[in-house]
PDB file of C-alpha atoms in Angstrom:
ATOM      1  CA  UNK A1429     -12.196   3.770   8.204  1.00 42.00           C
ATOM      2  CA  UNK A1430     -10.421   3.005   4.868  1.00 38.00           C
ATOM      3  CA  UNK A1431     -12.652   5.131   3.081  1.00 41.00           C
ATOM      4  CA  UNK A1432     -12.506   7.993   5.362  1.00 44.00           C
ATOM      5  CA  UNK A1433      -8.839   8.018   4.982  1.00 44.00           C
ATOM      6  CA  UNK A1434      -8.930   7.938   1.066  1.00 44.00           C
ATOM      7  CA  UNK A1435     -11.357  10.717   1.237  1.00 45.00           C
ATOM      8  CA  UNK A1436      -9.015  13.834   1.482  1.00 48.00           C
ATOM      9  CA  UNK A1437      -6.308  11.860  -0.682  1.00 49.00           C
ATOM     10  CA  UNK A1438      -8.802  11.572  -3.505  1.00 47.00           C
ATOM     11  CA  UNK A1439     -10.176  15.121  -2.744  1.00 51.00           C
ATOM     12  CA  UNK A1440      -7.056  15.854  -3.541  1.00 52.00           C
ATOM     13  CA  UNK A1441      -5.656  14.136  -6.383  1.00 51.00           C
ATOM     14  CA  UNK A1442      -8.845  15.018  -8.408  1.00 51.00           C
ATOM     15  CA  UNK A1443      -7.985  18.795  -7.799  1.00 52.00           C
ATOM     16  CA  UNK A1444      -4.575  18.126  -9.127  1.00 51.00           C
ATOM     17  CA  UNK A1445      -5.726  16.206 -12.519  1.00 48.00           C
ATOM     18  CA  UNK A1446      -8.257  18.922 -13.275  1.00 49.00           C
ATOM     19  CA  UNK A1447      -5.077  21.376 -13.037  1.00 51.00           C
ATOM     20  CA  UNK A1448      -2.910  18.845 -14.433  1.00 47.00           C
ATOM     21  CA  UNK A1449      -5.485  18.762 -17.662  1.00 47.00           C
ATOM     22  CA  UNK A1450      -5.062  22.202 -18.322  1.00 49.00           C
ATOM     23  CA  UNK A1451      -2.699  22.910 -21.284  1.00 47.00           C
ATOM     24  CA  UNK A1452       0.054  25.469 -20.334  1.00 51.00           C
ATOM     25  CA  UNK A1453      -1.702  27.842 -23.446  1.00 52.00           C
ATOM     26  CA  UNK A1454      -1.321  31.804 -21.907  1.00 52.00           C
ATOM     27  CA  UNK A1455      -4.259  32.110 -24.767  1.00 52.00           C
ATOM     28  CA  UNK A1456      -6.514  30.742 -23.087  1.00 58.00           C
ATOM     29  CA  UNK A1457      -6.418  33.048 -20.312  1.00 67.00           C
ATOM     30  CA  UNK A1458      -7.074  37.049 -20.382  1.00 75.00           C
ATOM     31  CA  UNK A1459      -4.953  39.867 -17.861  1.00 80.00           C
ATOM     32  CA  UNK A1460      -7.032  40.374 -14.491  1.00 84.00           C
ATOM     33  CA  UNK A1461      -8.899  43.271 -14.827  1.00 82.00           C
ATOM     34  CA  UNK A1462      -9.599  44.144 -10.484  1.00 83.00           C
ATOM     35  CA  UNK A1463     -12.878  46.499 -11.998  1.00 84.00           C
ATOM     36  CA  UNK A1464     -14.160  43.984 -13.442  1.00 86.00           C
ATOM     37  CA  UNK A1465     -12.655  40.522 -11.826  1.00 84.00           C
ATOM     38  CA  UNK A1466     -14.839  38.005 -10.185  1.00 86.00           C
ATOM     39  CA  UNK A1467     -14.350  37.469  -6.332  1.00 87.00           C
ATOM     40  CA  UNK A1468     -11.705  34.589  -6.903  1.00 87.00           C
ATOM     41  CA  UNK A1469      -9.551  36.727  -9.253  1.00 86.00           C
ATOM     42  CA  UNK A1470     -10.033  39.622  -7.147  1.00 87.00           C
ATOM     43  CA  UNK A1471      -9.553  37.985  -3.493  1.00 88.00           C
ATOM     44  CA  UNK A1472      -7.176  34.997  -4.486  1.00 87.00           C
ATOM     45  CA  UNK A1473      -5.416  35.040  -8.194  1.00 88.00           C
ATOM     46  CA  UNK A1474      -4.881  39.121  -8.440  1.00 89.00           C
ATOM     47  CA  UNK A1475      -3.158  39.374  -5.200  1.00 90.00           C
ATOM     48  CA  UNK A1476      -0.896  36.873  -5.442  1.00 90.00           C
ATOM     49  CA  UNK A1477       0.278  38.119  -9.238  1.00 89.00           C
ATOM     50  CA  UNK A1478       0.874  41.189  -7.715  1.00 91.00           C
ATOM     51  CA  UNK A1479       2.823  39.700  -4.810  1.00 91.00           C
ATOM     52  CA  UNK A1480       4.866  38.138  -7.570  1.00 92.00           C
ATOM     53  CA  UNK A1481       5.558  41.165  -9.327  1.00 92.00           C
ATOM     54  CA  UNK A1482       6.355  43.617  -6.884  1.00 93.00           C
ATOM     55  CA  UNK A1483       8.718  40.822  -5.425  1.00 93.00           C
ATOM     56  CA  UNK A1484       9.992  40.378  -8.876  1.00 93.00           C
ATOM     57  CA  UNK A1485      10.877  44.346  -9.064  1.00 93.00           C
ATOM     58  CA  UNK A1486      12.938  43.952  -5.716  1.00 93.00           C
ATOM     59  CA  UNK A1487      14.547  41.254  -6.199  1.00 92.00           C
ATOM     60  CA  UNK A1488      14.921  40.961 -10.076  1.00 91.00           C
ATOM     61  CA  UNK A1489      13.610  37.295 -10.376  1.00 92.00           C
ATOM     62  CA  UNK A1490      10.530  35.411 -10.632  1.00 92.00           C
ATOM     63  CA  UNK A1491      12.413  32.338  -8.936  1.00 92.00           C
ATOM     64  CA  UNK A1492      12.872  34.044  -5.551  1.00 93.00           C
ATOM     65  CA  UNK A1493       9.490  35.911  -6.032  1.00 93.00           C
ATOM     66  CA  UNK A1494       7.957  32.512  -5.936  1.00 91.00           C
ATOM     67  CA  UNK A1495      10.400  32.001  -2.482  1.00 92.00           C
ATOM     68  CA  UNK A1496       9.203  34.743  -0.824  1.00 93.00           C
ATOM     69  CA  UNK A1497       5.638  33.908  -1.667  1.00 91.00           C
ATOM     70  CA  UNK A1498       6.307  30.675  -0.435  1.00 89.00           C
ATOM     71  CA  UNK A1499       7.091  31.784   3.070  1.00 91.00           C
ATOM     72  CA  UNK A1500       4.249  34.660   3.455  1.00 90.00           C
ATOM     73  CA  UNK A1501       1.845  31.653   2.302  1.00 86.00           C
ATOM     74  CA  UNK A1502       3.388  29.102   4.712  1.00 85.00           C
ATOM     75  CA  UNK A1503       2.906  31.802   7.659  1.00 87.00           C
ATOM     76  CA  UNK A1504      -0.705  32.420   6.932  1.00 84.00           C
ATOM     77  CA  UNK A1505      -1.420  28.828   7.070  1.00 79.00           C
ATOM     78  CA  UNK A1506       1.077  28.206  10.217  1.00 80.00           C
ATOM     79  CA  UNK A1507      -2.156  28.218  12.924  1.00 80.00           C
ATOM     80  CA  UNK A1508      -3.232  24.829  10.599  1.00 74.00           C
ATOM     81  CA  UNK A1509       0.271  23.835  10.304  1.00 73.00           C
ATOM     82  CA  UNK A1510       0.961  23.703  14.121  1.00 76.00           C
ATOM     83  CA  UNK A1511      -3.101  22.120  14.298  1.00 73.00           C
ATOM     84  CA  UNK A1512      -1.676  18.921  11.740  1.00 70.00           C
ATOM     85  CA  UNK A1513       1.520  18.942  14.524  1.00 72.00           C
ATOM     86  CA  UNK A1514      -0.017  18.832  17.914  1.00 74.00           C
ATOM     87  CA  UNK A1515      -2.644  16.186  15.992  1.00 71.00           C
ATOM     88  CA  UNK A1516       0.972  14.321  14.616  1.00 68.00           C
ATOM     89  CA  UNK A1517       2.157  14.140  18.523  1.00 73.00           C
ATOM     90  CA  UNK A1518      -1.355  12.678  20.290  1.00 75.00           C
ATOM     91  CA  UNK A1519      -1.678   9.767  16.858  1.00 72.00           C
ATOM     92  CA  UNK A1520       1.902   8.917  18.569  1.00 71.00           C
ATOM     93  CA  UNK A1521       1.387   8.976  21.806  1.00 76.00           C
ATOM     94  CA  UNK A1522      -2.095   6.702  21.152  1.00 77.00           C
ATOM     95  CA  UNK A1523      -0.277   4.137  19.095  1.00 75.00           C
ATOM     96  CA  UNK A1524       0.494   1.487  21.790  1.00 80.00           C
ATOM     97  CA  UNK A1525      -3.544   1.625  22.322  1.00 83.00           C
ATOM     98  CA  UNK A1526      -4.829   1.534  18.973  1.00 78.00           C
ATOM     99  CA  UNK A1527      -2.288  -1.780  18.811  1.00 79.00           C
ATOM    100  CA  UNK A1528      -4.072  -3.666  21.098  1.00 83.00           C
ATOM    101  CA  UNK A1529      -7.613  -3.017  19.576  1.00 80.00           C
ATOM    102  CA  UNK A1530      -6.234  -4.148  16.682  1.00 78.00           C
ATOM    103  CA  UNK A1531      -5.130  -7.017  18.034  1.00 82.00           C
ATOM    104  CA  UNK A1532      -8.335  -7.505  19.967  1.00 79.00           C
ATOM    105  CA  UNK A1533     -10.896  -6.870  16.954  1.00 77.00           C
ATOM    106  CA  UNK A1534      -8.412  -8.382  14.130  1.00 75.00           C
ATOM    107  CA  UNK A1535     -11.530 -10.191  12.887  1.00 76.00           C
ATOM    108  CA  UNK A1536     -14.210  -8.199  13.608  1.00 75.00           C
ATOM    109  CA  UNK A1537     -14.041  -4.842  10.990  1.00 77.00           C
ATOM    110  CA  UNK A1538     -16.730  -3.183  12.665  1.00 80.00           C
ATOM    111  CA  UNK A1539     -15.934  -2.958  15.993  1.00 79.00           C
ATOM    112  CA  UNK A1540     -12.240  -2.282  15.240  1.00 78.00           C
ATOM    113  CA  UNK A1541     -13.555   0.706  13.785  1.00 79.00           C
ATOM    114  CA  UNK A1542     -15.975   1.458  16.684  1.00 81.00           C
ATOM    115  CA  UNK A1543     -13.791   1.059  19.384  1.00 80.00           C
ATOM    116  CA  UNK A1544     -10.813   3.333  17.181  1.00 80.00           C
ATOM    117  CA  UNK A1545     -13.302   6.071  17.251  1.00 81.00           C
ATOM    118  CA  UNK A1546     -14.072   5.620  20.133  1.00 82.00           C
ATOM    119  CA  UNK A1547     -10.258   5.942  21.347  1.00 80.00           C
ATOM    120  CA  UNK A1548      -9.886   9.446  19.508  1.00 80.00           C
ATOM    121  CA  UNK A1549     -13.581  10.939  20.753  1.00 80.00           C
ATOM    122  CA  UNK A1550     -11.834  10.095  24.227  1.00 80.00           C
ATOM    123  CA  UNK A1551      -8.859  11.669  23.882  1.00 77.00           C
ATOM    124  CA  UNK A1552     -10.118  14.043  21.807  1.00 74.00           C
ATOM    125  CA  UNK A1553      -7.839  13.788  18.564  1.00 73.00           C
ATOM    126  CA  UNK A1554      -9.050  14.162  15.381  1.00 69.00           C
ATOM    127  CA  UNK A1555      -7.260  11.499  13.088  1.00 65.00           C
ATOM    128  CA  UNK A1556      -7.357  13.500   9.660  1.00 63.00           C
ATOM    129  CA  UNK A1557      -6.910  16.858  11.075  1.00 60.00           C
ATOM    130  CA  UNK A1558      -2.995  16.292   9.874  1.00 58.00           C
ATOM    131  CA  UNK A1559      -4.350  16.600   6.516  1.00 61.00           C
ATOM    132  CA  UNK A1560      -5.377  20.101   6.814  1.00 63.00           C
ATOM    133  CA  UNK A1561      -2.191  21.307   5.517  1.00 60.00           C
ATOM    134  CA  UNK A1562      -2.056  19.692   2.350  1.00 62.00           C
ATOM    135  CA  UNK A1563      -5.910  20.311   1.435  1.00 68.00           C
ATOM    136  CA  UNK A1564      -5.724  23.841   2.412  1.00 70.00           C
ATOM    137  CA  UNK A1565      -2.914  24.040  -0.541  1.00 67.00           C
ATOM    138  CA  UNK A1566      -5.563  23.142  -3.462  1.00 73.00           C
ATOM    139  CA  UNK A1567      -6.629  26.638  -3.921  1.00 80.00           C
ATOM    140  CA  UNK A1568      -3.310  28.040  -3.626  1.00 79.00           C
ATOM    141  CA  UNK A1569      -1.832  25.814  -6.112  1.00 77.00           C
ATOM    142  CA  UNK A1570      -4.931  26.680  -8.036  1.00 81.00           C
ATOM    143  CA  UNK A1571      -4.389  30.366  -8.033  1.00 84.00           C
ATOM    144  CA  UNK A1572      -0.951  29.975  -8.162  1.00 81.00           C
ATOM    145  CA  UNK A1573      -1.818  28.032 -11.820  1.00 80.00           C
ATOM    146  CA  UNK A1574      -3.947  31.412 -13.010  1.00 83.00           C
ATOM    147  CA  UNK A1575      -1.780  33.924 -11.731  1.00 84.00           C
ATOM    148  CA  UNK A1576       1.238  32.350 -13.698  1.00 82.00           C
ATOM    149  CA  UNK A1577      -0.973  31.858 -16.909  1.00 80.00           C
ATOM    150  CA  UNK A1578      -2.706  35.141 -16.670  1.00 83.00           C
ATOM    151  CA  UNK A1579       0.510  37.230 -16.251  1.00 83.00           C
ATOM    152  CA  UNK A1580       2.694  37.026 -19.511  1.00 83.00           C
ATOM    153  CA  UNK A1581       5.867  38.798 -17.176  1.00 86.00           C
ATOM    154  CA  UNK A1582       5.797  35.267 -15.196  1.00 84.00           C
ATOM    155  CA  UNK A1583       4.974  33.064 -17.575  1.00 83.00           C
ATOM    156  CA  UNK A1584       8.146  34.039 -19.992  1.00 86.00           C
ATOM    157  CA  UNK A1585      10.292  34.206 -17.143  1.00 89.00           C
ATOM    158  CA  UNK A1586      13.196  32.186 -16.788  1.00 89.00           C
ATOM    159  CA  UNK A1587      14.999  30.533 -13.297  1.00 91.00           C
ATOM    160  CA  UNK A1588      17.422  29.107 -13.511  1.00 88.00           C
ATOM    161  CA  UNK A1589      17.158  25.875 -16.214  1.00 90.00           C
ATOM    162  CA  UNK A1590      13.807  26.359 -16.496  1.00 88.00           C
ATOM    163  CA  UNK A1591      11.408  28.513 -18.576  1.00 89.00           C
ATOM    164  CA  UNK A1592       8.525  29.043 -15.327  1.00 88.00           C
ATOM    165  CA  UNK A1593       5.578  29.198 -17.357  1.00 85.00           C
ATOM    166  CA  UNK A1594       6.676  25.148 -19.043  1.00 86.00           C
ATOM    167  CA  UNK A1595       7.368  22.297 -17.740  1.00 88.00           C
ATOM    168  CA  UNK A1596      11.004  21.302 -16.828  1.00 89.00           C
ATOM    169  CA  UNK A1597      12.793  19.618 -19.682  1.00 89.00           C
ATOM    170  CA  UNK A1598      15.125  17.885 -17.796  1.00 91.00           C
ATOM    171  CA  UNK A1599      12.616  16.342 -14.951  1.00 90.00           C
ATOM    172  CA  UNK A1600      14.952  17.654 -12.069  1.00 92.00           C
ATOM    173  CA  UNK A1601      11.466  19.266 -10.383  1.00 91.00           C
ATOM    174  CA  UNK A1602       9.207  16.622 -10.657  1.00 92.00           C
ATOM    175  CA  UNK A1603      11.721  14.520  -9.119  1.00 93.00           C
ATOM    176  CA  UNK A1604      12.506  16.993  -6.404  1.00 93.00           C
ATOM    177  CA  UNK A1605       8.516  17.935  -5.831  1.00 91.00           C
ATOM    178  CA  UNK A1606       7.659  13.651  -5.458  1.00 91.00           C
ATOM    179  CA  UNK A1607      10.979  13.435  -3.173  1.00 92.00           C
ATOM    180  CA  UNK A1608      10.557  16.757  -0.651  1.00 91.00           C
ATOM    181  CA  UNK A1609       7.037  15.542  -0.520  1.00 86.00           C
ATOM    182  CA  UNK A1610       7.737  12.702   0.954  1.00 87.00           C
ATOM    183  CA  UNK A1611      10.297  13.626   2.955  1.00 86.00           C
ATOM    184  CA  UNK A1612       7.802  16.045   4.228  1.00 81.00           C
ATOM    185  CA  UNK A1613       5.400  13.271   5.162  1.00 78.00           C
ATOM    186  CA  UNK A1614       7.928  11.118   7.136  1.00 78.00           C
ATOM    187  CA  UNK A1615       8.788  14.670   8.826  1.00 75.00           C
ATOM    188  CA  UNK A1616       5.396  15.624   9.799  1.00 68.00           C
ATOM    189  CA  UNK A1617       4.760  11.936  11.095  1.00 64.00           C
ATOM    190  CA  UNK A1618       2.556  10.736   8.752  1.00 63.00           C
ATOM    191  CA  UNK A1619       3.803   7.355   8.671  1.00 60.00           C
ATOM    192  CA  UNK A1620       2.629   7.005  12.533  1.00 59.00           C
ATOM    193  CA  UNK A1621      -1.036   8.007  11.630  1.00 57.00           C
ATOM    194  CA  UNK A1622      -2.743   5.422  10.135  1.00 58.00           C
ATOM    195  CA  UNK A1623      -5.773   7.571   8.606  1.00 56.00           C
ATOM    196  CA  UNK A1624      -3.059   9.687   6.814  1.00 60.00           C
ATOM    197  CA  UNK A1625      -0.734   6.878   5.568  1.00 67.00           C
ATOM    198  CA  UNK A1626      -1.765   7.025   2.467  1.00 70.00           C
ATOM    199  CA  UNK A1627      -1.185  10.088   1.745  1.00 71.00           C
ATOM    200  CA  UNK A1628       2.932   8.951   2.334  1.00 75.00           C
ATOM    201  CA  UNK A1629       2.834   7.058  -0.919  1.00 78.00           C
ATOM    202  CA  UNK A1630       0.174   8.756  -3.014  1.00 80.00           C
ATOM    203  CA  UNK A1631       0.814  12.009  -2.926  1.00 81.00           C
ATOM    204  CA  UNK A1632       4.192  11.493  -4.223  1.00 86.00           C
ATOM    205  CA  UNK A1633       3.466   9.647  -7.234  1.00 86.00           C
ATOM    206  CA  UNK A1634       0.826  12.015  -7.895  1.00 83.00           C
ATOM    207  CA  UNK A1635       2.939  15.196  -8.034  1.00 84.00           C
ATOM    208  CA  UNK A1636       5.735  13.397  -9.680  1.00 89.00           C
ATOM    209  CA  UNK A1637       2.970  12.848 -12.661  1.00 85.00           C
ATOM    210  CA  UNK A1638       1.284  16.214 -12.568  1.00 83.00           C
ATOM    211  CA  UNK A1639       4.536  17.932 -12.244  1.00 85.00           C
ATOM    212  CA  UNK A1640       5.923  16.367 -15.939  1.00 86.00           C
ATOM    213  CA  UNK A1641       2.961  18.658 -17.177  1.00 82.00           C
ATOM    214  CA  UNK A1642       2.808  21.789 -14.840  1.00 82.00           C
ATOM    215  CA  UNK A1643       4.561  24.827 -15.510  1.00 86.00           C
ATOM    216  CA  UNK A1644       7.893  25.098 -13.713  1.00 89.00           C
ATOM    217  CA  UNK A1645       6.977  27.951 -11.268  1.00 88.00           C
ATOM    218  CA  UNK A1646       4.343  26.029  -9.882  1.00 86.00           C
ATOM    219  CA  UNK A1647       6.285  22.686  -9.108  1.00 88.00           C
ATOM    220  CA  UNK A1648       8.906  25.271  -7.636  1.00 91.00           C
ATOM    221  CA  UNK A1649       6.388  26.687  -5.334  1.00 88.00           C
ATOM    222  CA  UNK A1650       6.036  22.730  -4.194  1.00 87.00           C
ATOM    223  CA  UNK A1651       8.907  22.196  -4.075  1.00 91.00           C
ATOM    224  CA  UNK A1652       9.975  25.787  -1.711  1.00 91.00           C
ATOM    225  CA  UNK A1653       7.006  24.453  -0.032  1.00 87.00           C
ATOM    226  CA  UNK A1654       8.071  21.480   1.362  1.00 88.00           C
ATOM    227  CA  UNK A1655      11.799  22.680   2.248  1.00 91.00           C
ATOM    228  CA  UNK A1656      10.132  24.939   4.590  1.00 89.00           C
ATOM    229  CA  UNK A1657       8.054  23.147   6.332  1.00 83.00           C
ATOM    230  CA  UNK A1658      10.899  20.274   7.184  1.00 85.00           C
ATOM    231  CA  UNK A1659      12.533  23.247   8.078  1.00 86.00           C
ATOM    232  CA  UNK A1660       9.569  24.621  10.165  1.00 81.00           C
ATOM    233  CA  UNK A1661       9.048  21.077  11.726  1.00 79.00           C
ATOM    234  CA  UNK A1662      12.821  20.640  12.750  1.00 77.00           C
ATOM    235  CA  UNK A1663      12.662  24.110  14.760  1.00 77.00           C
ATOM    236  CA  UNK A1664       9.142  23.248  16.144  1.00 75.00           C
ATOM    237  CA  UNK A1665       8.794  19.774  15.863  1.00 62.00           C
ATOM    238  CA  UNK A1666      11.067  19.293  19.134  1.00 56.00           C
ATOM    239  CA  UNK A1667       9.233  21.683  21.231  1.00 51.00           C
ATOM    240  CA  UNK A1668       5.573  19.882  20.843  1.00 49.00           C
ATOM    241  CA  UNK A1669       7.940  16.741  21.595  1.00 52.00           C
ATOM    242  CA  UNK A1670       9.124  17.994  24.668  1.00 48.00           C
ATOM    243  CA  UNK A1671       5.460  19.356  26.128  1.00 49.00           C
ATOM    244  CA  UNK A1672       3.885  16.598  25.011  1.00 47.00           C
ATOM    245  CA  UNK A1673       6.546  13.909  27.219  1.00 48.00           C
ATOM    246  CA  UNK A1674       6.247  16.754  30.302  1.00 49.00           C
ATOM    247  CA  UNK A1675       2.956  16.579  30.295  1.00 45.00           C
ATOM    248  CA  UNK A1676       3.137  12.356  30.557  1.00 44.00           C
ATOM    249  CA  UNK A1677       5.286  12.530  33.423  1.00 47.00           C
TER     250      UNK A1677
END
């Protein structure tokens, strides 16, 4: 069971080092070309840029480009979102059960984990379904990375302090990325789910790391990221409460 739960964490964190390894260099990386793009720059990187863009001609900053593509991104992925929340409520609801088969197996590993599968097949919860919404991020944060260092507009843009296409020279982001995030994991309950505990103490660290190296607009987009789904959880949250203590009545 440990290693299932250190699956999606690692999944992640090598994701984030391969990114993290890549030198900010705008050299290394040619303008999208949609006639002759690949299906990832076409479908993924390309669209986003030119979300950014047109945002940026609206609104006259790449800061509150990144904002608004932010919230379009966090309302695409809302269906998984209120998945990880409803899967949040039933961990809570089974954690006076999966107590006492701790208590009862303490000393026998195997059948702890047996009978703790057994638990969720019965009530049909799928422990690391409240990891959806972080894994579905890698190739957002990964097109987010190409469509920053293929566009030179975004890349020399300034918000703020902070040049987007560097790192922050003050450290205020990585702080506020490793901080939000896990704010956002006390938020979306993580702490109650034992499968997805570890992603409370990793997954801060992590970013806090990777974010002294990633360009600024991308640690921003964490960062707008996280606001909204505390945000999103305080305005939701209360209603999957609510059903979920009718219903046990």
């Amino acid at each position: 069971m440990f290693r299932r739960r250190l699956i999606p964490a690692l999944t992640m964190a090598a994701a984030l080092f391969t990114l993290g390894g890549c030198a900010p260099n705008p050299e290394q990386f040619k303008p999208i070309d949609p006639k002759t793009a690949g299906f990832w720059d076409l479908y993924f990187v390309y669209p986003l840029q030119r979300l950014l863009d047109t945002t940026y001609e609206v609104l006259g900053s790449y800061g509150l480009a990144i904002l608004v593509a932010t919230v379009l991104i966090r309302l695409l992925i809302l269906p998984l979102t209120l998945k990880q929340m409803k899967s949040s409520r039933a961990m809570q609801a089974l954690q006076p059960e999966m107590q006492k088969i701790r208590e009862k197996y303490k000393n026998n590993q195997q059948k702890l984990q047996e009978e703790t599968m057994k638990l969720f097949q019965k009530h049909n919860v799928n422990p690391l379904a409240g990891c959806l919404p972080i894994l579905i991020q890698l190739p957002i944060l990964i097109a987010f990375y190409q469509a920053i260092m293929t566009d030179q507009h975004i890349f020399k843009a300034s918000f703020l302090w902070m040049k987007l296409g560097q790192a922050d020279p003050y450290f205020v982001l990585p702080v506020l990325a490793a901080v939000t995030t896990y704010l956002q994991s006390i938020v979306m309950g993580m702490g109650d789910n034992p499968q997805a505990r570890a992603f409370m103490y990793i997954m801060p660290i992590m970013i806090f790391v990777l974010s002294l190296s990633f360009p600024a607009a991308l640690a921003l987009y964490w960062v707008y990221s996280n606001l909204f789904t505390m945000v999103q959880y305080y305005f939701i949250g209360d209603k999957f409460k609510a059903k979920r203590e009718g219903a046990t009545r």
